Amino acid sequence: MRSFDQSGHSSSGDSVSMKPEQRAYAPSSSSRGKSKHMHDAQDFIPRSPPSSPYEFVSKEVSSPEHSRDFELSDRIPSPAYSISDEFASNPFERHAFFPSSSVGVTEQSAFGVQDHMSRFPSPAYSSSDESAPEVAQITQPQITQPSYGLDVMSRAAQYYASSQRLLRPSSPIAFNSPTAHPLLETSILTREGASLCWDVRLAPSTATVRSLTLACTERSLPATNPPIRCMKVALPQLPWKPMTITSENYISCSDLLSELYASLQKVVRKEEYDGFSKDKQIKVVHAYYMRCERVGQLAAEERFNRKFDCTSREHMEEAEAVRKTEQQKGVKLVDCVFDSTEFYSLVPDVQNDGASQLTWIVTLSPPYS
């Protein structure tokens, strides 16, 4: 049986070729005669770049006699493993971005963490000490029939032509109670959501009615009947106090949707995010990523004027660029509603109709499709 030295020559003088990797990791002469699993530490010093993602590291030993079995712990794992270990406890905690210069929800909007109040049984916040401003008599706007002639639009015109409506006897709304625009309220007969289809993560201009863009004549109609100049709007899904919307003439549907969208676009500060439970933090960050991805896809559709195609390189590049830009803006208040991103209804809080100012409840729901 032939024995070989590190150069690949046999003891008998014959030259035998060895593969480069065999020569690179050939055992030293001090380890000959030992078990195949027993080597000195210097036997694992690489003599050429290793082909595996691990790097072999030599261990200092007191003497050549203290040789031991080689273990996986003697290897330095690749950076991918260390990153996975960091996020093992909470894989979403470090992914959310919070701008250092953001003012936050509590200072930038009418919402405040210190104003947490119970939403049930009625999210009307009857403890509010704000007094309702005096509202002057407002002339009913003249209604024009929309050009696309939907029956729901005809119902809206008939709705504003009279100051009273015929309600079912089981309806909890009194005949003299204020009501919302028919496009914004739930159906009394079917109890379905409002006719308005709007993803609150997107601008109000994307709102549609039966797949048709909302006409300007409908946007300019009052959001309530009778029309009002000041209204408090609460969202049961959010733990902050209601927002206040004002207008010089009357609050239109466009005013309501625009103010609601602007309020939900407020940035959430890191301190406010840390106050959430771990389960809620994970849901918020998931909604944050879904929103940024959705914004990127819509930007690609708008630029190339066609439906987003995930197999198109130009679509993917445009969506990726917009997504990264949106992520740098940080977590927003709309992310705190999780997957309830679809406008469902606007109804008055009739349970506390004796309060100084009536509060209107905006309900959100998961997307229909």
Short mmCIF file of C-alpha atoms in Angstrom, two decimals:
data_model
loop_
_atom_site.label_atom_id
_atom_site.label_comp_id
_atom_site.label_asym_id
_atom_site.label_seq_id
_atom_site.Cartn_x
_atom_site.Cartn_y
_atom_site.Cartn_z
CA MET A 1 0.00 0.00 0.00
CA ARG A 2 1.41 3.31 -1.06
CA SER A 3 1.70 6.35 1.21
CA PHE A 4 1.72 9.87 -0.14
CA ASP A 5 3.26 13.09 1.01
CA GLN A 6 1.66 16.52 0.62
CA SER A 7 3.18 17.06 -2.83
CA GLY A 8 1.40 13.99 -4.18
CA HIS A 9 4.49 11.73 -4.54
CA SER A 10 4.47 8.17 -3.29
CA SER A 11 7.15 6.81 -1.01
CA SER A 12 8.23 4.42 -3.76
CA GLY A 13 9.22 7.33 -5.98
CA ASP A 14 6.33 7.13 -8.43
CA SER A 15 4.53 10.39 -9.12
CA VAL A 16 0.81 10.17 -8.57
CA SER A 17 -1.46 13.11 -9.51
CA MET A 18 -3.92 14.35 -6.91
CA LYS A 19 -6.79 16.71 -7.28
CA PRO A 20 -6.15 20.30 -6.08
CA GLU A 21 -8.70 20.02 -3.30
CA GLN A 22 -7.05 16.80 -2.14
CA ARG A 23 -3.68 18.48 -1.93
CA ALA A 24 -5.13 21.58 -0.28
CA TYR A 25 -6.61 19.69 2.64
CA ALA A 26 -4.14 16.79 2.87
CA PRO A 27 -3.36 15.91 6.50
CA SER A 28 -0.02 17.00 7.86
CA SER A 29 2.68 14.51 8.76
CA SER A 30 2.01 14.96 12.48
CA SER A 31 -1.48 13.52 12.11
CA ARG A 32 -0.52 10.35 10.24
CA GLY A 33 -1.46 7.17 11.94
CA LYS A 34 -4.32 8.77 13.83
CA SER A 35 -7.97 8.03 13.47
CA LYS A 36 -9.61 9.60 10.41
CA HIS A 37 -11.70 11.76 12.79
CA MET A 38 -8.74 12.81 14.94
CA HIS A 39 -6.62 15.66 13.62
CA ASP A 40 -4.69 18.61 14.95
CA ALA A 41 -6.20 22.04 14.70
CA GLN A 42 -3.71 23.16 12.06
CA ASP A 43 -4.97 20.40 9.79
CA PHE A 44 -8.06 22.50 9.12
CA ILE A 45 -6.24 25.65 7.98
CA PRO A 46 -7.37 26.14 4.36
CA ARG A 47 -4.64 26.30 1.75
CA SER A 48 -7.07 27.45 -0.93
CA PRO A 49 -10.44 29.26 -0.81
CA PRO A 50 -13.09 26.87 0.52
CA SER A 51 -15.98 25.99 -1.72
CA SER A 52 -18.56 25.86 1.09
CA PRO A 53 -20.24 28.92 2.66
CA TYR A 54 -18.39 28.20 5.86
CA GLU A 55 -14.84 29.16 6.76
CA PHE A 56 -12.62 26.83 8.70
CA VAL A 57 -11.00 28.37 11.76
CA SER A 58 -7.95 27.08 13.57
CA LYS A 59 -8.24 26.52 17.32
CA GLU A 60 -5.31 27.12 19.64
CA VAL A 61 -4.32 24.00 21.55
CA SER A 62 -1.84 23.63 24.37
CA SER A 63 0.07 20.77 22.74
CA PRO A 64 -0.13 18.51 19.67
CA GLU A 65 -1.37 15.72 21.89
CA HIS A 66 -4.58 17.61 22.69
CA SER A 67 -6.25 16.78 19.40
CA ARG A 68 -10.03 16.33 19.38
CA ASP A 69 -12.96 15.61 17.14
CA PHE A 70 -13.91 18.37 14.72
CA GLU A 71 -17.35 19.86 15.42
CA LEU A 72 -19.69 22.18 13.53
CA SER A 73 -19.14 24.73 16.27
CA ASP A 74 -15.61 25.21 14.88
CA ARG A 75 -17.09 26.89 11.83
CA ILE A 76 -18.23 30.49 11.45
CA PRO A 77 -21.70 30.52 9.87
CA SER A 78 -22.49 32.77 6.96
CA PRO A 79 -24.14 36.18 7.69
CA ALA A 80 -27.51 34.83 6.59
CA TYR A 81 -27.66 32.58 9.60
CA SER A 82 -26.83 35.33 12.06
CA ILE A 83 -29.50 37.59 10.60
CA SER A 84 -32.08 34.84 10.95
CA ASP A 85 -31.09 34.38 14.57
CA GLU A 86 -31.65 38.07 15.28
CA PHE A 87 -35.23 37.98 14.03
CA ALA A 88 -36.11 34.57 15.42
CA SER A 89 -38.03 36.07 18.35
CA ASN A 90 -40.09 38.53 16.30
CA PRO A 91 -39.53 38.43 12.52
CA PHE A 92 -41.37 41.74 11.91
CA GLU A 93 -40.09 43.88 14.76
CA ARG A 94 -37.04 45.30 12.98
CA HIS A 95 -38.62 45.67 9.56
CA ALA A 96 -40.85 48.68 10.24
CA PHE A 97 -39.36 52.07 9.40
CA PHE A 98 -39.97 55.08 11.63
CA PRO A 99 -38.61 58.44 10.39
CA SER A 100 -36.66 60.20 13.12
CA SER A 101 -38.14 63.57 12.13
CA SER A 102 -41.77 62.45 12.21
CA VAL A 103 -44.04 64.45 14.49
CA GLY A 104 -46.35 61.54 15.16
CA VAL A 105 -50.05 61.10 15.46
CA THR A 106 -50.49 62.71 18.86
CA GLU A 107 -49.10 66.09 17.79
CA GLN A 108 -49.80 66.15 14.09
CA SER A 109 -53.50 65.34 14.05
CA ALA A 110 -56.61 65.46 16.17
CA PHE A 111 -55.86 61.97 17.47
CA GLY A 112 -53.95 61.31 20.66
CA VAL A 113 -52.83 58.22 22.50
CA GLN A 114 -53.72 59.87 25.79
CA ASP A 115 -57.32 60.14 24.60
CA HIS A 116 -57.99 56.40 24.53
CA MET A 117 -61.68 55.77 25.08
CA SER A 118 -63.90 52.76 24.89
CA ARG A 119 -65.59 52.16 21.55
CA PHE A 120 -68.34 49.93 22.86
CA PRO A 121 -71.23 49.78 23.37
CA SER A 122 -71.17 53.08 21.57
CA PRO A 123 -68.05 54.79 20.21
CA ALA A 124 -69.66 58.19 20.59
CA TYR A 125 -67.36 59.58 23.30
CA SER A 126 -70.18 61.25 25.22
CA SER A 127 -67.59 62.39 27.77
CA SER A 128 -66.23 64.92 25.29
CA ASP A 129 -66.53 68.44 26.64
CA GLU A 130 -66.42 70.07 23.22
CA SER A 131 -69.49 72.13 22.52
CA ALA A 132 -71.14 72.05 19.15
CA PRO A 133 -70.67 75.26 17.17
CA GLU A 134 -73.77 77.11 16.18
CA VAL A 135 -74.80 76.16 12.68
CA ALA A 136 -76.58 78.69 10.55
CA GLN A 137 -79.37 77.79 8.21
CA ILE A 138 -77.89 76.21 5.11
CA THR A 139 -79.66 76.28 1.81
CA GLN A 140 -80.24 72.87 0.32
CA PRO A 141 -77.98 72.44 -2.74
CA GLN A 142 -79.63 72.00 -6.09
CA ILE A 143 -79.43 68.42 -7.27
CA THR A 144 -78.58 67.57 -10.85
CA GLN A 145 -78.99 64.10 -12.28
CA PRO A 146 -75.58 62.43 -12.82
CA SER A 147 -74.60 61.75 -16.42
CA TYR A 148 -74.18 58.00 -15.98
CA GLY A 149 -77.76 57.61 -14.69
CA LEU A 150 -77.35 54.92 -12.04
CA ASP A 151 -80.44 54.04 -10.05
CA VAL A 152 -78.48 54.63 -6.88
CA MET A 153 -77.83 58.18 -8.04
CA SER A 154 -81.53 58.66 -8.68
CA ARG A 155 -82.14 57.48 -5.15
CA ALA A 156 -79.65 60.05 -3.92
CA ALA A 157 -81.46 62.84 -5.78
CA GLN A 158 -84.82 61.78 -4.36
CA TYR A 159 -83.24 61.56 -0.95
CA TYR A 160 -82.23 65.21 -0.92
CA ALA A 161 -85.47 66.37 -2.51
CA SER A 162 -87.30 65.67 0.74
CA SER A 163 -86.32 66.35 4.34
CA GLN A 164 -87.85 63.08 5.58
CA ARG A 165 -87.51 59.48 4.52
CA LEU A 166 -89.68 56.40 4.90
CA LEU A 167 -87.88 53.99 7.21
CA ARG A 168 -88.67 50.52 8.34
CA PRO A 169 -90.38 50.35 11.75
CA SER A 170 -87.45 48.33 13.10
CA SER A 171 -84.92 50.98 12.13
CA PRO A 172 -83.25 52.54 15.20
CA ILE A 173 -82.98 55.91 13.45
CA ALA A 174 -85.68 58.38 14.31
CA PHE A 175 -87.47 60.29 11.59
CA ASN A 176 -85.92 63.58 12.68
CA SER A 177 -82.41 62.19 13.14
CA PRO A 178 -79.71 63.29 10.69
CA THR A 179 -78.76 60.74 8.10
CA ALA A 180 -75.81 60.20 5.79
CA HIS A 181 -75.61 60.42 2.03
CA PRO A 182 -77.08 57.25 0.44
CA LEU A 183 -73.72 56.43 -1.10
CA LEU A 184 -72.10 56.48 2.34
CA GLU A 185 -74.64 54.57 4.41
CA THR A 186 -75.59 50.93 4.64
CA SER A 187 -78.70 49.65 2.95
CA ILE A 188 -81.64 49.59 5.35
CA LEU A 189 -83.30 46.69 3.55
CA THR A 190 -80.34 44.42 2.78
CA ARG A 191 -77.95 45.62 5.51
CA GLU A 192 -75.17 45.60 2.94
CA GLY A 193 -72.29 48.03 2.86
CA ALA A 194 -72.39 51.44 1.24
CA SER A 195 -72.54 51.76 -2.53
CA LEU A 196 -69.25 53.64 -2.41
CA CYS A 197 -66.25 51.39 -3.03
CA TRP A 198 -63.08 52.97 -1.67
CA ASP A 199 -59.79 51.61 -0.37
CA VAL A 200 -58.90 54.06 2.41
CA ARG A 201 -55.17 53.44 1.79
CA LEU A 202 -55.53 55.21 -1.56
CA ALA A 203 -56.57 58.72 -2.53
CA PRO A 204 -60.31 59.55 -2.61
CA SER A 205 -60.06 60.01 -6.38
CA THR A 206 -59.89 56.21 -6.66
CA ALA A 207 -63.35 55.80 -5.11
CA THR A 208 -65.92 54.21 -7.39
CA VAL A 209 -69.62 53.38 -7.46
CA ARG A 210 -70.34 50.11 -9.24
CA SER A 211 -66.95 50.25 -10.97
CA LEU A 212 -67.59 53.82 -12.19
CA THR A 213 -65.67 56.84 -10.99
CA LEU A 214 -67.65 59.05 -8.65
CA ALA A 215 -68.93 62.10 -10.53
CA CYS A 216 -68.07 65.61 -9.42
CA THR A 217 -71.75 66.38 -8.91
CA GLU A 218 -71.99 63.58 -6.37
CA ARG A 219 -68.75 64.60 -4.65
CA SER A 220 -70.08 68.09 -4.06
CA LEU A 221 -73.30 66.91 -2.39
CA PRO A 222 -73.61 67.22 1.39
CA ALA A 223 -72.37 64.20 3.29
CA THR A 224 -75.32 64.46 5.70
CA ASN A 225 -78.94 65.49 5.70
CA PRO A 226 -79.48 68.15 6.88
CA PRO A 227 -76.14 69.64 5.81
CA ILE A 228 -73.78 70.62 8.62
CA ARG A 229 -70.62 72.71 8.88
CA CYS A 230 -68.91 70.76 11.64
CA MET A 231 -68.92 67.06 12.41
CA LYS A 232 -67.01 64.66 14.64
CA VAL A 233 -65.98 61.41 13.00
CA ALA A 234 -64.81 58.34 14.91
CA LEU A 235 -63.30 55.07 13.71
CA PRO A 236 -64.01 52.10 16.02
CA GLN A 237 -60.87 50.32 14.77
CA LEU A 238 -58.57 53.05 16.09
CA PRO A 239 -57.85 53.80 19.77
CA TRP A 240 -57.65 57.58 19.26
CA LYS A 241 -60.28 60.22 19.84
CA PRO A 242 -62.56 61.39 16.99
CA MET A 243 -61.42 63.83 14.34
CA THR A 244 -63.24 67.10 13.71
CA ILE A 245 -64.13 68.18 10.18
CA THR A 246 -65.24 71.73 9.42
CA SER A 247 -66.32 73.63 6.31
CA GLU A 248 -67.38 77.20 5.62
CA ASN A 249 -70.52 76.24 3.71
CA TYR A 250 -71.33 72.58 4.38
CA ILE A 251 -69.37 69.35 4.61
CA SER A 252 -69.58 67.57 1.28
CA CYS A 253 -68.76 63.98 0.44
CA SER A 254 -65.47 65.17 -1.00
CA ASP A 255 -64.62 66.99 2.24
CA LEU A 256 -65.37 63.92 4.32
CA LEU A 257 -63.33 61.51 2.21
CA SER A 258 -60.40 63.93 1.87
CA GLU A 259 -60.19 64.62 5.61
CA LEU A 260 -60.53 60.95 6.44
CA TYR A 261 -57.74 60.06 4.02
CA ALA A 262 -55.46 62.83 5.31
CA SER A 263 -55.96 61.73 8.92
CA LEU A 264 -55.17 58.10 8.13
CA GLN A 265 -51.95 59.18 6.39
CA LYS A 266 -50.46 60.55 9.61
CA VAL A 267 -47.17 58.95 10.63
CA VAL A 268 -47.06 56.74 13.73
CA ARG A 269 -44.10 57.41 15.99
CA LYS A 270 -41.83 54.70 17.31
CA GLU A 271 -42.98 55.43 20.88
CA GLU A 272 -46.60 54.89 19.89
CA TYR A 273 -45.71 51.70 18.05
CA ASP A 274 -43.85 50.37 21.09
CA GLY A 275 -47.03 50.85 23.14
CA PHE A 276 -48.83 48.21 21.06
CA SER A 277 -48.88 44.57 22.05
CA LYS A 278 -46.55 42.18 20.24
CA ASP A 279 -49.44 40.65 18.33
CA LYS A 280 -50.65 44.06 17.20
CA GLN A 281 -47.13 45.11 16.19
CA ILE A 282 -46.86 42.13 13.87
CA LYS A 283 -50.24 42.93 12.30
CA VAL A 284 -49.32 46.60 11.88
CA VAL A 285 -46.05 45.80 10.12
CA HIS A 286 -47.79 43.27 7.88
CA ALA A 287 -50.36 45.91 6.88
CA TYR A 288 -47.49 48.38 6.38
CA TYR A 289 -45.79 46.10 3.85
CA MET A 290 -49.04 45.26 2.09
CA ARG A 291 -49.87 48.96 1.70
CA CYS A 292 -46.43 49.83 0.30
CA GLU A 293 -46.66 46.97 -2.17
CA ARG A 294 -50.13 48.06 -3.25
CA VAL A 295 -49.00 51.66 -3.77
CA GLY A 296 -46.10 50.45 -5.92
CA GLN A 297 -48.36 48.35 -8.12
CA LEU A 298 -50.80 51.21 -8.66
CA ALA A 299 -47.93 53.53 -9.58
CA ALA A 300 -46.80 51.06 -12.23
CA GLU A 301 -50.35 50.77 -13.59
CA GLU A 302 -50.69 54.53 -13.78
CA ARG A 303 -47.36 55.01 -15.53
CA PHE A 304 -47.81 52.33 -18.19
CA ASN A 305 -51.59 52.74 -18.43
CA ARG A 306 -52.37 49.05 -18.14
CA LYS A 307 -53.04 46.46 -15.48
CA PHE A 308 -50.08 45.48 -13.34
CA ASP A 309 -48.17 42.51 -14.73
CA CYS A 310 -45.82 40.74 -12.34
CA THR A 311 -44.03 39.13 -15.30
CA SER A 312 -43.17 42.49 -16.85
CA ARG A 313 -39.70 43.74 -15.98
CA GLU A 314 -40.60 47.41 -16.37
CA HIS A 315 -43.65 46.98 -14.14
CA MET A 316 -41.65 45.24 -11.44
CA GLU A 317 -38.86 47.84 -11.50
CA GLU A 318 -41.31 50.73 -11.24
CA ALA A 319 -43.29 49.04 -8.46
CA GLU A 320 -40.12 48.21 -6.54
CA ALA A 321 -38.83 51.79 -6.70
CA VAL A 322 -42.14 53.27 -5.51
CA ARG A 323 -42.46 50.62 -2.80
CA LYS A 324 -39.06 51.47 -1.33
CA THR A 325 -39.89 55.18 -1.39
CA GLU A 326 -43.19 54.55 0.38
CA GLN A 327 -41.51 52.40 3.01
CA GLN A 328 -39.13 55.23 3.87
CA LYS A 329 -42.14 57.34 4.88
CA GLY A 330 -42.75 55.00 7.80
CA VAL A 331 -45.73 53.33 9.43
CA LYS A 332 -48.96 55.31 9.08
CA LEU A 333 -52.20 55.41 10.98
CA VAL A 334 -53.99 53.49 8.24
CA ASP A 335 -51.74 50.52 8.99
CA CYS A 336 -53.31 50.31 12.45
CA VAL A 337 -56.64 49.16 10.98
CA PHE A 338 -54.88 45.98 9.76
CA ASP A 339 -56.81 44.42 6.87
CA SER A 340 -59.97 46.54 7.32
CA THR A 341 -59.14 48.88 4.47
CA GLU A 342 -62.50 49.11 2.69
CA PHE A 343 -64.97 51.90 3.44
CA TYR A 344 -68.18 50.31 4.72
CA SER A 345 -70.55 52.97 6.04
CA LEU A 346 -71.09 56.33 7.72
CA VAL A 347 -73.82 56.37 10.37
CA PRO A 348 -74.73 58.72 13.24
CA ASP A 349 -74.23 57.50 16.78
CA VAL A 350 -77.90 57.45 17.74
CA GLN A 351 -77.16 55.89 21.13
CA ASN A 352 -75.71 59.19 22.30
CA ASP A 353 -77.84 61.56 20.24
CA GLY A 354 -78.41 63.66 23.34
CA ALA A 355 -74.76 64.72 23.49
CA SER A 356 -73.71 68.29 22.84
CA GLN A 357 -72.46 67.31 19.39
CA LEU A 358 -73.43 64.25 17.40
CA THR A 359 -70.62 61.88 16.52
CA TRP A 360 -70.57 60.07 13.21
CA ILE A 361 -69.16 56.56 13.00
CA VAL A 362 -67.07 55.47 10.02
CA THR A 363 -66.93 51.70 9.76
CA LEU A 364 -64.22 49.92 7.79
CA SER A 365 -64.26 46.31 6.64
CA PRO A 366 -61.95 43.88 4.84
CA PRO A 367 -62.04 44.10 1.03
CA TYR A 368 -65.02 42.43 -0.61
CA SER A 369 -62.85 40.52 -3.07
#
